[in-house]
C-alpha positions as a printed NumPy array, in Angstrom:
array([[ 96.783,  95.296,  96.102],
       [ 95.452,  98.324,  94.252],
       [ 94.092,  97.995,  90.714],
       [ 96.655, 100.421,  89.274],
       [ 99.559,  98.408,  90.711],
       [ 98.075,  95.174,  89.355],
       [ 97.893,  96.777,  85.898],
       [101.533,  97.881,  86.138],
       [102.589,  94.349,  87.061],
       [100.508,  92.801,  84.269],
       [102.124,  95.124,  81.698],
       [105.665,  94.72 ,  83.027],
       [108.075,  92.489,  81.107],
       [109.694,  91.522,  84.435],
       [108.275,  88.743,  86.581],
       [107.023,  90.04 ,  89.941],
       [106.403,  87.982,  93.071],
       [102.62 ,  88.155,  93.401],
       [100.536,  85.655,  95.332],
       [ 96.888,  84.69 ,  95.646],
       [ 95.975,  82.57 ,  98.685],
       [ 99.681,  81.928,  99.253],
       [100.318,  80.619,  95.727],
       [102.567,  82.483,  93.291],
       [100.543,  83.666,  90.303],
       [100.818,  85.465,  86.968],
       [ 98.455,  88.378,  86.259],
       [ 97.119,  88.018,  82.741],
       [ 94.662,  90.921,  82.621],
       [ 93.14 ,  93.526,  84.947],
       [ 89.533,  94.721,  84.639],
       [ 89.177,  98.33 ,  85.871],
       [ 85.393,  98.292,  85.894],
       [ 84.984,  95.648,  88.573],
       [ 88.491,  95.61 ,  90.15 ],
       [ 89.205,  92.019,  89.165],
       [ 92.199,  90.302,  87.61 ],
       [ 92.482,  87.259,  85.351],
       [ 95.247,  85.142,  86.914],
       [ 96.775,  81.694,  86.829],
       [ 99.282,  79.877,  89.039],
       [102.869,  80.037,  87.763],
       [103.052,  76.251,  87.564],
       [ 99.563,  75.697,  86.063],
       [ 98.757,  78.064,  83.182],
       [ 95.592,  76.107,  82.345],
       [ 94.015,  76.955,  85.717],
       [ 92.841,  80.515,  84.97 ],
       [ 90.441,  82.319,  87.265],
       [ 89.028,  85.779,  87.85 ],
       [ 89.673,  87.173,  91.33 ],
       [ 89.367,  90.469,  93.162],
       [ 92.526,  92.558,  92.847],
       [ 92.276,  93.305,  96.574],
       [ 93.02 ,  89.619,  97.26 ],
       [ 96.392,  89.735,  95.456],
       [ 99.567,  90.34 ,  97.435],
       [102.92 ,  91.553,  96.174],
       [105.716,  89.958,  98.159]])
């Protein structure tokens, strides 16, 4: 995924189908400077992590 698209999804009020390693996730924040995103699994909001935007997939 491209950083700009990840930012659009993060700012959208609608839930999008985005996955990381096959697991559906929520994008909390996107960092332009290093092309990373703060994410967490839909079913586990306490399990936040920072990942490369390039590793996110929009289904």
